PDB file of C-alpha atoms in Angstrom:
ATOM      1  CA  MET A   1     -40.243  69.588 -10.864  1.00  0.00           C
ATOM      2  CA  GLY A   2     -39.112  66.104 -11.430  1.00  0.00           C
ATOM      3  CA  PRO A   3     -35.698  64.497 -11.581  1.00  0.00           C
ATOM      4  CA  ARG A   4     -35.708  64.741 -15.420  1.00  0.00           C
ATOM      5  CA  GLU A   5     -34.969  68.471 -15.434  1.00  0.00           C
ATOM      6  CA  SER A   6     -31.778  69.813 -16.924  1.00  0.00           C
ATOM      7  CA  PRO A   7     -29.095  70.287 -14.226  1.00  0.00           C
ATOM      8  CA  ALA A   8     -29.167  74.077 -14.505  1.00  0.00           C
ATOM      9  CA  MET A   9     -32.975  74.295 -14.432  1.00  0.00           C
ATOM     10  CA  ASN A  10     -33.156  71.820 -11.574  1.00  0.00           C
ATOM     11  CA  PHE A  11     -30.508  73.770  -9.617  1.00  0.00           C
ATOM     12  CA  LEU A  12     -32.351  77.069 -10.007  1.00  0.00           C
ATOM     13  CA  PHE A  13     -35.727  75.551  -9.126  1.00  0.00           C
ATOM     14  CA  ARG A  14     -34.469  73.694  -6.012  1.00  0.00           C
ATOM     15  CA  THR A  15     -32.701  76.801  -4.800  1.00  0.00           C
ATOM     16  CA  ALA A  16     -35.820  78.924  -5.322  1.00  0.00           C
ATOM     17  CA  VAL A  17     -38.188  76.561  -3.525  1.00  0.00           C
ATOM     18  CA  VAL A  18     -36.038  76.314  -0.387  1.00  0.00           C
ATOM     19  CA  LEU A  19     -36.001  80.107  -0.016  1.00  0.00           C
ATOM     20  CA  PHE A  20     -39.703  80.577   0.808  1.00  0.00           C
ATOM     21  CA  ALA A  21     -39.360  79.074   4.272  1.00  0.00           C
ATOM     22  CA  LEU A  22     -36.233  80.962   5.249  1.00  0.00           C
ATOM     23  CA  ALA A  23     -37.790  84.273   4.226  1.00  0.00           C
ATOM     24  CA  ALA A  24     -40.729  84.077   6.565  1.00  0.00           C
ATOM     25  CA  LEU A  25     -38.760  82.611   9.450  1.00  0.00           C
ATOM     26  CA  SER A  26     -36.335  85.515   9.549  1.00  0.00           C
ATOM     27  CA  LEU A  27     -38.855  88.261   8.966  1.00  0.00           C
ATOM     28  CA  ASP A  28     -39.418  89.112  12.618  1.00  0.00           C
ATOM     29  CA  ALA A  29     -35.794  90.196  12.986  1.00  0.00           C
ATOM     30  CA  GLN A  30     -36.162  92.488  10.001  1.00  0.00           C
ATOM     31  CA  ALA A  31     -39.614  93.822  10.882  1.00  0.00           C
ATOM     32  CA  GLN A  32     -38.810  95.045  14.401  1.00  0.00           C
ATOM     33  CA  GLY A  33     -39.168  98.794  14.635  1.00  0.00           C
ATOM     34  CA  GLN A  34     -41.195  99.046  11.415  1.00  0.00           C
ATOM     35  CA  GLN A  35     -44.636 100.543  11.497  1.00  0.00           C
ATOM     36  CA  THR A  36     -47.287  97.841  11.748  1.00  0.00           C
ATOM     37  CA  PRO A  37     -49.789  98.057   8.896  1.00  0.00           C
ATOM     38  CA  ALA A  38     -53.527  97.826   9.469  1.00  0.00           C
ATOM     39  CA  PRO A  39     -54.750  95.175   9.823  1.00  0.00           C
ATOM     40  CA  PRO A  40     -51.652  93.994  11.699  1.00  0.00           C
ATOM     41  CA  LEU A  41     -49.474  91.261  10.284  1.00  0.00           C
ATOM     42  CA  PRO A  42     -49.593  88.035  12.321  1.00  0.00           C
ATOM     43  CA  ASP A  43     -46.689  87.116  14.567  1.00  0.00           C
ATOM     44  CA  ILE A  44     -44.152  85.723  12.132  1.00  0.00           C
ATOM     45  CA  ARG A  45     -42.842  82.880  14.259  1.00  0.00           C
ATOM     46  CA  GLU A  46     -46.367  81.744  15.030  1.00  0.00           C
ATOM     47  CA  LEU A  47     -47.250  82.114  11.370  1.00  0.00           C
ATOM     48  CA  MET A  48     -44.356  79.884  10.322  1.00  0.00           C
ATOM     49  CA  LYS A  49     -45.291  77.258  12.878  1.00  0.00           C
ATOM     50  CA  GLU A  50     -48.669  77.173  11.212  1.00  0.00           C
ATOM     51  CA  VAL A  51     -47.096  77.053   7.738  1.00  0.00           C
ATOM     52  CA  GLN A  52     -44.950  74.101   8.767  1.00  0.00           C
ATOM     53  CA  ALA A  53     -47.914  72.325  10.369  1.00  0.00           C
ATOM     54  CA  HIS A  54     -50.047  72.896   7.277  1.00  0.00           C
ATOM     55  CA  GLN A  55     -47.235  71.673   5.048  1.00  0.00           C
ATOM     56  CA  LYS A  56     -46.977  68.394   6.957  1.00  0.00           C
ATOM     57  CA  LEU A  57     -50.710  67.873   6.557  1.00  0.00           C
ATOM     58  CA  VAL A  58     -50.485  68.681   2.861  1.00  0.00           C
ATOM     59  CA  GLU A  59     -47.602  66.245   2.401  1.00  0.00           C
ATOM     60  CA  LYS A  60     -49.761  63.465   3.818  1.00  0.00           C
ATOM     61  CA  GLU A  61     -52.749  64.428   1.685  1.00  0.00           C
ATOM     62  CA  ARG A  62     -50.835  64.782  -1.568  1.00  0.00           C
ATOM     63  CA  GLU A  63     -49.630  61.174  -1.313  1.00  0.00           C
ATOM     64  CA  ASN A  64     -52.994  60.487  -2.969  1.00  0.00           C
ATOM     65  CA  ASP A  65     -52.521  62.967  -5.811  1.00  0.00           C
ATOM     66  CA  THR A  66     -51.131  62.792  -9.303  1.00  0.00           C
ATOM     67  CA  TYR A  67     -50.876  65.399 -12.028  1.00  0.00           C
ATOM     68  CA  THR A  68     -49.287  65.992 -15.410  1.00  0.00           C
ATOM     69  CA  SER A  69     -46.478  68.421 -16.213  1.00  0.00           C
ATOM     70  CA  LEU A  70     -45.612  69.751 -19.637  1.00  0.00           C
ATOM     71  CA  ILE A  71     -42.101  71.230 -19.707  1.00  0.00           C
ATOM     72  CA  THR A  72     -41.083  73.173 -22.808  1.00  0.00           C
ATOM     73  CA  THR A  73     -37.472  74.282 -23.271  1.00  0.00           C
ATOM     74  CA  GLN A  74     -36.324  76.687 -25.979  1.00  0.00           C
ATOM     75  CA  ASP A  75     -32.682  77.206 -26.909  1.00  0.00           C
ATOM     76  CA  LEU A  76     -31.973  80.795 -27.973  1.00  0.00           C
ATOM     77  CA  ASP A  77     -29.195  82.420 -29.973  1.00  0.00           C
ATOM     78  CA  ALA A  78     -27.404  85.636 -29.003  1.00  0.00           C
ATOM     79  CA  ASN A  79     -30.229  87.698 -30.545  1.00  0.00           C
ATOM     80  CA  GLY A  80     -32.961  85.869 -28.641  1.00  0.00           C
ATOM     81  CA  LYS A  81     -34.120  83.855 -31.667  1.00  0.00           C
ATOM     82  CA  VAL A  82     -35.382  80.354 -30.930  1.00  0.00           C
ATOM     83  CA  THR A  83     -33.038  77.765 -32.434  1.00  0.00           C
ATOM     84  CA  LYS A  84     -34.457  74.607 -30.870  1.00  0.00           C
ATOM     85  CA  THR A  85     -37.595  73.614 -28.986  1.00  0.00           C
ATOM     86  CA  GLU A  86     -38.045  70.463 -26.938  1.00  0.00           C
ATOM     87  CA  SER A  87     -40.892  69.320 -24.735  1.00  0.00           C
ATOM     88  CA  GLU A  88     -41.392  66.630 -22.144  1.00  0.00           C
ATOM     89  CA  GLU A  89     -44.602  65.390 -20.563  1.00  0.00           C
ATOM     90  CA  ASP A  90     -44.367  63.832 -17.116  1.00  0.00           C
ATOM     91  CA  GLU A  91     -46.739  62.005 -14.801  1.00  0.00           C
ATOM     92  CA  ASN A  92     -46.074  63.223 -11.258  1.00  0.00           C
ATOM     93  CA  PHE A  93     -46.864  61.462  -7.995  1.00  0.00           C
ATOM     94  CA  PHE A  94     -45.568  61.425  -4.429  1.00  0.00           C
ATOM     95  CA  VAL A  95     -43.881  58.716  -2.402  1.00  0.00           C
ATOM     96  CA  ASN A  96     -43.069  59.397   1.251  1.00  0.00           C
ATOM     97  CA  SER A  97     -43.554  63.145   0.478  1.00  0.00           C
ATOM     98  CA  HIS A  98     -41.032  63.031  -2.397  1.00  0.00           C
ATOM     99  CA  LEU A  99     -42.062  64.065  -5.888  1.00  0.00           C
ATOM    100  CA  ILE A 100     -41.518  61.388  -8.546  1.00  0.00           C
ATOM    101  CA  ALA A 101     -41.788  62.378 -12.218  1.00  0.00           C
ATOM    102  CA  ARG A 102     -42.244  59.675 -14.826  1.00  0.00           C
ATOM    103  CA  THR A 103     -41.680  60.801 -18.416  1.00  0.00           C
ATOM    104  CA  VAL A 104     -44.413  59.548 -20.770  1.00  0.00           C
ATOM    105  CA  LYS A 105     -43.841  61.727 -23.860  1.00  0.00           C
ATOM    106  CA  LYS A 106     -41.012  63.585 -25.543  1.00  0.00           C
ATOM    107  CA  ASN A 107     -41.772  66.249 -28.129  1.00  0.00           C
ATOM    108  CA  GLY A 108     -45.394  65.144 -28.172  1.00  0.00           C
ATOM    109  CA  GLN A 109     -44.633  61.484 -28.917  1.00  0.00           C
ATOM    110  CA  PRO A 110     -45.032  58.553 -26.497  1.00  0.00           C
ATOM    111  CA  LEU A 111     -41.839  56.836 -25.441  1.00  0.00           C
ATOM    112  CA  GLY A 112     -40.740  53.874 -27.508  1.00  0.00           C
ATOM    113  CA  GLU A 113     -40.625  50.408 -25.983  1.00  0.00           C
ATOM    114  CA  HIS A 114     -36.909  50.607 -25.126  1.00  0.00           C
ATOM    115  CA  GLU A 115     -37.213  54.145 -23.732  1.00  0.00           C
ATOM    116  CA  GLU A 116     -40.213  53.178 -21.631  1.00  0.00           C
ATOM    117  CA  GLN A 117     -38.342  50.203 -20.172  1.00  0.00           C
ATOM    118  CA  LYS A 118     -35.393  52.415 -19.228  1.00  0.00           C
ATOM    119  CA  GLU A 119     -37.755  54.987 -17.722  1.00  0.00           C
ATOM    120  CA  THR A 120     -39.501  52.319 -15.653  1.00  0.00           C
ATOM    121  CA  GLU A 121     -36.136  51.170 -14.307  1.00  0.00           C
ATOM    122  CA  ARG A 122     -35.124  54.748 -13.494  1.00  0.00           C
ATOM    123  CA  VAL A 123     -38.382  55.597 -11.736  1.00  0.00           C
ATOM    124  CA  THR A 124     -38.414  52.308  -9.825  1.00  0.00           C
ATOM    125  CA  LYS A 125     -35.025  53.197  -8.344  1.00  0.00           C
ATOM    126  CA  LEU A 126     -36.334  56.659  -7.395  1.00  0.00           C
ATOM    127  CA  VAL A 127     -39.371  55.132  -5.701  1.00  0.00           C
ATOM    128  CA  GLU A 128     -37.124  52.840  -3.683  1.00  0.00           C
ATOM    129  CA  LYS A 129     -34.931  55.795  -2.683  1.00  0.00           C
ATOM    130  CA  ALA A 130     -38.008  57.833  -1.747  1.00  0.00           C
ATOM    131  CA  GLN A 131     -39.335  55.057   0.454  1.00  0.00           C
ATOM    132  CA  ASN A 132     -36.040  55.037   2.356  1.00  0.00           C
ATOM    133  CA  THR A 133     -35.437  58.809   2.484  1.00  0.00           C
ATOM    134  CA  PRO A 134     -37.061  60.813   5.307  1.00  0.00           C
ATOM    135  CA  PRO A 135     -39.617  63.463   4.266  1.00  0.00           C
ATOM    136  CA  GLY A 136     -38.044  66.871   3.725  1.00  0.00           C
ATOM    137  CA  GLN A 137     -34.712  65.382   2.708  1.00  0.00           C
ATOM    138  CA  PRO A 138     -33.991  65.466  -1.042  1.00  0.00           C
ATOM    139  CA  ILE A 139     -33.532  62.197  -2.890  1.00  0.00           C
ATOM    140  CA  GLU A 140     -30.834  63.729  -5.050  1.00  0.00           C
ATOM    141  CA  GLY A 141     -28.660  66.833  -4.835  1.00  0.00           C
ATOM    142  CA  GLN A 142     -27.617  69.079  -2.013  1.00  0.00           C
ATOM    143  CA  THR A 143     -29.725  70.458   0.793  1.00  0.00           C
ATOM    144  CA  ILE A 144     -29.356  73.196   3.374  1.00  0.00           C
ATOM    145  CA  SER A 145     -30.991  73.772   6.741  1.00  0.00           C
ATOM    146  CA  ILE A 146     -33.254  76.775   7.267  1.00  0.00           C
ATOM    147  CA  SER A 147     -31.174  77.897  10.228  1.00  0.00           C
ATOM    148  CA  ARG A 148     -28.140  78.012   7.961  1.00  0.00           C
ATOM    149  CA  MET A 149     -30.060  79.907   5.285  1.00  0.00           C
ATOM    150  CA  LEU A 150     -31.014  82.526   7.867  1.00  0.00           C
ATOM    151  CA  GLU A 151     -27.343  83.382   8.181  1.00  0.00           C
ATOM    152  CA  ILE A 152     -27.034  83.932   4.427  1.00  0.00           C
ATOM    153  CA  MET A 153     -30.205  85.848   3.512  1.00  0.00           C
ATOM    154  CA  ASP A 154     -31.663  89.215   4.509  1.00  0.00           C
ATOM    155  CA  VAL A 155     -35.446  89.599   4.438  1.00  0.00           C
ATOM    156  CA  ARG A 156     -37.208  92.935   4.151  1.00  0.00           C
ATOM    157  CA  ASN A 157     -40.326  94.890   3.284  1.00  0.00           C
ATOM    158  CA  PRO A 158     -43.132  92.739   4.800  1.00  0.00           C
ATOM    159  CA  ARG A 159     -46.554  93.656   3.460  1.00  0.00           C
ATOM    160  CA  ARG A 160     -49.965  92.406   2.439  1.00  0.00           C
ATOM    161  CA  GLU A 161     -51.095  92.059  -1.143  1.00  0.00           C
ATOM    162  CA  ASN A 162     -53.923  90.301  -2.959  1.00  0.00           C
ATOM    163  CA  TYR A 163     -52.706  87.615  -5.321  1.00  0.00           C
ATOM    164  CA  ARG A 164     -55.250  86.146  -7.700  1.00  0.00           C
ATOM    165  CA  GLY A 165     -58.039  87.381  -5.466  1.00  0.00           C
ATOM    166  CA  ARG A 166     -56.627  85.940  -2.222  1.00  0.00           C
ATOM    167  CA  PRO A 167     -54.898  87.859   0.612  1.00  0.00           C
ATOM    168  CA  THR A 168     -51.202  87.066   0.881  1.00  0.00           C
ATOM    169  CA  ILE A 169     -48.278  88.084   3.078  1.00  0.00           C
ATOM    170  CA  VAL A 170     -45.327  89.133   0.934  1.00  0.00           C
ATOM    171  CA  PHE A 171     -41.596  89.223   1.710  1.00  0.00           C
ATOM    172  CA  ASP A 172     -38.546  90.326  -0.266  1.00  0.00           C
ATOM    173  CA  PHE A 173     -35.202  88.609   0.257  1.00  0.00           C
ATOM    174  CA  ILE A 174     -31.605  89.070  -0.886  1.00  0.00           C
ATOM    175  CA  GLY A 175     -28.397  87.138  -0.308  1.00  0.00           C
ATOM    176  CA  ARG A 176     -25.756  88.643   1.980  1.00  0.00           C
ATOM    177  CA  LYS A 177     -22.542  89.181   0.068  1.00  0.00           C
ATOM    178  CA  ASP A 178     -20.442  89.017   3.238  1.00  0.00           C
ATOM    179  CA  ALA A 179     -21.830  85.672   4.421  1.00  0.00           C
ATOM    180  CA  LYS A 180     -19.327  82.837   4.777  1.00  0.00           C
ATOM    181  CA  THR A 181     -20.618  79.859   2.822  1.00  0.00           C
ATOM    182  CA  HIS A 182     -19.725  76.258   2.007  1.00  0.00           C
ATOM    183  CA  GLY A 183     -20.978  74.222  -0.937  1.00  0.00           C
ATOM    184  CA  VAL A 184     -22.709  75.115  -4.190  1.00  0.00           C
ATOM    185  CA  ILE A 185     -26.194  75.804  -2.773  1.00  0.00           C
ATOM    186  CA  GLU A 186     -24.904  78.082  -0.025  1.00  0.00           C
ATOM    187  CA  ASP A 187     -22.614  79.904  -2.445  1.00  0.00           C
ATOM    188  CA  ALA A 188     -25.444  80.403  -4.941  1.00  0.00           C
ATOM    189  CA  SER A 189     -27.784  81.731  -2.252  1.00  0.00           C
ATOM    190  CA  LYS A 190     -25.580  84.802  -1.849  1.00  0.00           C
ATOM    191  CA  LYS A 191     -26.285  85.702  -5.480  1.00  0.00           C
ATOM    192  CA  LEU A 192     -30.070  85.469  -5.284  1.00  0.00           C
ATOM    193  CA  GLN A 193     -32.859  87.918  -4.674  1.00  0.00           C
ATOM    194  CA  GLY A 194     -36.592  87.604  -4.946  1.00  0.00           C
ATOM    195  CA  THR A 195     -40.080  87.892  -3.520  1.00  0.00           C
ATOM    196  CA  ILE A 196     -42.442  85.354  -1.959  1.00  0.00           C
ATOM    197  CA  TRP A 197     -46.232  85.458  -1.643  1.00  0.00           C
ATOM    198  CA  ILE A 198     -47.680  83.295   1.175  1.00  0.00           C
ATOM    199  CA  ASP A 199     -51.418  82.662   1.128  1.00  0.00           C
ATOM    200  CA  GLU A 200     -52.695  84.038   4.412  1.00  0.00           C
ATOM    201  CA  ALA A 201     -55.665  81.701   4.800  1.00  0.00           C
ATOM    202  CA  ASP A 202     -54.023  78.397   3.880  1.00  0.00           C
ATOM    203  CA  ARG A 203     -50.441  79.241   4.914  1.00  0.00           C
ATOM    204  CA  GLN A 204     -49.040  77.994   1.585  1.00  0.00           C
ATOM    205  CA  VAL A 205     -46.692  79.503  -0.981  1.00  0.00           C
ATOM    206  CA  ALA A 206     -48.862  81.000  -3.730  1.00  0.00           C
ATOM    207  CA  HIS A 207     -46.145  82.594  -5.858  1.00  0.00           C
ATOM    208  CA  LEU A 208     -42.374  82.935  -5.870  1.00  0.00           C
ATOM    209  CA  GLU A 209     -40.014  85.006  -8.000  1.00  0.00           C
ATOM    210  CA  VAL A 210     -36.234  84.599  -7.793  1.00  0.00           C
ATOM    211  CA  SER A 211     -33.301  85.807  -9.866  1.00  0.00           C
ATOM    212  CA  PHE A 212     -29.524  85.941  -9.820  1.00  0.00           C
ATOM    213  CA  ASN A 213     -28.349  89.491  -9.055  1.00  0.00           C
ATOM    214  CA  ASP A 214     -24.745  88.613  -9.939  1.00  0.00           C
ATOM    215  CA  ASN A 215     -22.893  85.994 -11.963  1.00  0.00           C
ATOM    216  CA  PHE A 216     -22.514  82.690 -10.147  1.00  0.00           C
ATOM    217  CA  ARG A 217     -19.428  80.658 -11.018  1.00  0.00           C
ATOM    218  CA  VAL A 218     -19.375  76.919 -10.423  1.00  0.00           C
ATOM    219  CA  ALA A 219     -15.842  75.750  -9.563  1.00  0.00           C
ATOM    220  CA  GLY A 220     -14.511  79.217 -10.261  1.00  0.00           C
ATOM    221  CA  GLY A 221     -16.249  79.294 -13.631  1.00  0.00           C
ATOM    222  CA  VAL A 222     -14.368  76.273 -15.002  1.00  0.00           C
ATOM    223  CA  PHE A 223     -17.489  74.089 -15.191  1.00  0.00           C
ATOM    224  CA  ALA A 224     -20.193  76.726 -15.590  1.00  0.00           C
ATOM    225  CA  THR A 225     -21.156  80.314 -14.917  1.00  0.00           C
ATOM    226  CA  VAL A 226     -24.826  81.187 -14.409  1.00  0.00           C
ATOM    227  CA  GLN A 227     -25.242  84.726 -15.676  1.00  0.00           C
ATOM    228  CA  LYS A 228     -26.748  87.629 -13.761  1.00  0.00           C
ATOM    229  CA  GLY A 229     -30.436  88.026 -14.598  1.00  0.00           C
ATOM    230  CA  SER A 230     -31.206  84.309 -14.873  1.00  0.00           C
ATOM    231  CA  ASN A 231     -34.592  83.972 -13.228  1.00  0.00           C
ATOM    232  CA  PHE A 232     -37.492  81.732 -12.372  1.00  0.00           C
ATOM    233  CA  HIS A 233     -41.010  82.120 -11.057  1.00  0.00           C
ATOM    234  CA  PHE A 234     -43.683  79.586 -10.211  1.00  0.00           C
ATOM    235  CA  ASP A 235     -47.221  79.350  -8.873  1.00  0.00           C
ATOM    236  CA  GLN A 236     -49.137  77.027  -6.601  1.00  0.00           C
ATOM    237  CA  ALA A 237     -52.872  76.848  -6.008  1.00  0.00           C
ATOM    238  CA  PRO A 238     -55.407  74.752  -4.089  1.00  0.00           C
ATOM    239  CA  VAL A 239     -56.610  71.822  -6.184  1.00  0.00           C
ATOM    240  CA  GLY A 240     -59.143  70.418  -3.729  1.00  0.00           C
ATOM    241  CA  GLY A 241     -59.200  68.751  -0.334  1.00  0.00           C
ATOM    242  CA  GLY A 242     -56.927  71.415   1.134  1.00  0.00           C
ATOM    243  CA  VAL A 243     -54.021  70.319  -1.062  1.00  0.00           C
ATOM    244  CA  TRP A 244     -51.849  72.877  -2.826  1.00  0.00           C
ATOM    245  CA  LEU A 245     -49.876  71.783  -5.892  1.00  0.00           C
ATOM    246  CA  PRO A 246     -47.791  73.560  -8.557  1.00  0.00           C
ATOM    247  CA  THR A 247     -49.786  75.039 -11.432  1.00  0.00           C
ATOM    248  CA  GLY A 248     -47.020  76.469 -13.597  1.00  0.00           C
ATOM    249  CA  GLY A 249     -43.697  78.205 -13.859  1.00  0.00           C
ATOM    250  CA  GLU A 250     -41.476  80.074 -16.272  1.00  0.00           C
ATOM    251  CA  GLY A 251     -37.840  81.045 -16.372  1.00  0.00           C
ATOM    252  CA  ALA A 252     -34.920  82.288 -18.432  1.00  0.00           C
ATOM    253  CA  MET A 253     -31.349  81.167 -17.997  1.00  0.00           C
ATOM    254  CA  GLN A 254     -28.100  82.257 -19.535  1.00  0.00           C
ATOM    255  CA  ALA A 255     -24.943  80.336 -18.693  1.00  0.00           C
ATOM    256  CA  ARG A 256     -21.470  79.620 -19.939  1.00  0.00           C
ATOM    257  CA  LEU A 257     -20.523  75.942 -19.834  1.00  0.00           C
ATOM    258  CA  LEU A 258     -16.963  74.595 -19.702  1.00  0.00           C
ATOM    259  CA  VAL A 259     -15.545  78.042 -20.525  1.00  0.00           C
ATOM    260  CA  PHE A 260     -16.300  77.897 -24.263  1.00  0.00           C
ATOM    261  CA  LYS A 261     -20.027  77.087 -24.682  1.00  0.00           C
ATOM    262  CA  ASN A 262     -22.818  79.615 -24.167  1.00  0.00           C
ATOM    263  CA  LEU A 263     -26.251  78.388 -23.164  1.00  0.00           C
ATOM    264  CA  ARG A 264     -29.377  80.530 -23.398  1.00  0.00           C
ATOM    265  CA  GLN A 265     -32.708  78.955 -22.581  1.00  0.00           C
ATOM    266  CA  HIS A 266     -36.288  79.915 -21.933  1.00  0.00           C
ATOM    267  CA  PHE A 267     -38.448  77.316 -20.250  1.00  0.00           C
ATOM    268  CA  THR A 268     -42.054  77.016 -19.206  1.00  0.00           C
ATOM    269  CA  GLU A 269     -43.838  74.409 -17.141  1.00  0.00           C
ATOM    270  CA  ARG A 270     -47.575  73.856 -16.961  1.00  0.00           C
ATOM    271  CA  GLU A 271     -49.311  71.488 -14.553  1.00  0.00           C
ATOM    272  CA  TYR A 272     -52.794  70.112 -15.192  1.00  0.00           C
ATOM    273  CA  ASP A 273     -55.025  67.016 -14.998  1.00  0.00           C
ATOM    274  CA  PHE A 274     -54.953  66.798 -11.192  1.00  0.00           C
ATOM    275  CA  LYS A 275     -56.318  63.439 -10.001  1.00  0.00           C
ATOM    276  CA  ARG A 276     -56.615  61.260  -6.941  1.00  0.00           C
ATOM    277  CA  PHE A 277     -54.940  57.869  -7.020  1.00  0.00           C
ATOM    278  CA  SER A 278     -53.987  54.910  -4.850  1.00  0.00           C
ATOM    279  CA  VAL A 279     -50.534  53.382  -4.891  1.00  0.00           C
ATOM    280  CA  GLU A 280     -50.595  49.778  -5.982  1.00  0.00           C
ATOM    281  CA  THR A 281     -48.782  47.272  -3.833  1.00  0.00           C
ATOM    282  CA  ASP A 282     -46.427  46.435  -6.695  1.00  0.00           C
ATOM    283  CA  GLN A 283     -45.531  50.055  -7.385  1.00  0.00           C
ATOM    284  CA  SER A 284     -41.877  49.408  -6.622  1.00  0.00           C
ATOM    285  CA  LYS A 285     -41.895  47.097  -9.642  1.00  0.00           C
ATOM    286  CA  ASP A 286     -43.619  49.272 -12.234  1.00  0.00           C
ATOM    287  CA  ALA A 287     -43.706  52.654 -10.437  1.00  0.00           C
ATOM    288  CA  LYS A 288     -47.063  53.625 -11.937  1.00  0.00           C
ATOM    289  CA  PRO A 289     -49.893  55.297 -10.012  1.00  0.00           C
ATOM    290  CA  ALA A 290     -53.358  53.731 -10.305  1.00  0.00           C
ATOM    291  CA  GLN A 291     -55.616  56.698 -11.029  1.00  0.00           C
ATOM    292  CA  GLN A 292     -59.098  56.762  -9.559  1.00  0.00           C
ATOM    293  CA  LYS A 293     -60.843  59.989 -10.516  1.00  0.00           C
ATOM    294  CA  ALA A 294     -60.237  63.491 -11.742  1.00  0.00           C
ATOM    295  CA  ARG A 295     -60.929  66.483  -9.556  1.00  0.00           C
TER     296      ARG A 295
END
């Protein structure tokens, strides 16, 4: 996901992505006393050390990758009928481990000259922020430490499953209603539940599903209320050279904005055209990746 997402979609996606790490880290506390399946699950803390180590290697490798995202958003009426459809095509690349999304098309049409100039200015600022923001720290928005998330979420039902022909370790998670929280992300985490599939061989997230199991009110519902049942899922897959990147996602959101406006949306995202590239020395000026070859 890039910074051009709608606030609600971006909020749900960021919250979902951060949950995969907390789930596996806290699993050992939940799995004690449970019968060990055959073959035995790996030691969870050791597994997560490997996941973190692999992720750091991937972050270095993906600095040389670019891919295209097509995001389609449908507005729905109360009966589920599509009332409006919009699409956005982004070029995605990484700077200092941070994802940068540059919009190149809207509703199938290239940006006009004025729009492209504004987009270049916007992306240039993001590149500069990324260069000065440590890896793992978001350029925009809130963040939360894994140790803090462990106090908010319960993890259960560890198991093995095959996902798309590859062995994965699977965890379920759910927010603790009695957890004391501070800030929007922490508050929202109490309302979430979901399941995570971690690829056992590559120690990467292969699939994630997350949903709100209760209404979540922003500022007591004055600004917005995300409705129970709003959900999102996404996939990642190896694209070559040991690098895992997103391959697609889909979600449905229902919210009430500013007390009087209802918002119902269905969105899909598809990633494709994975390529290797080198960052030009003047990238901070034009913020465009120089593509070398397709995979």
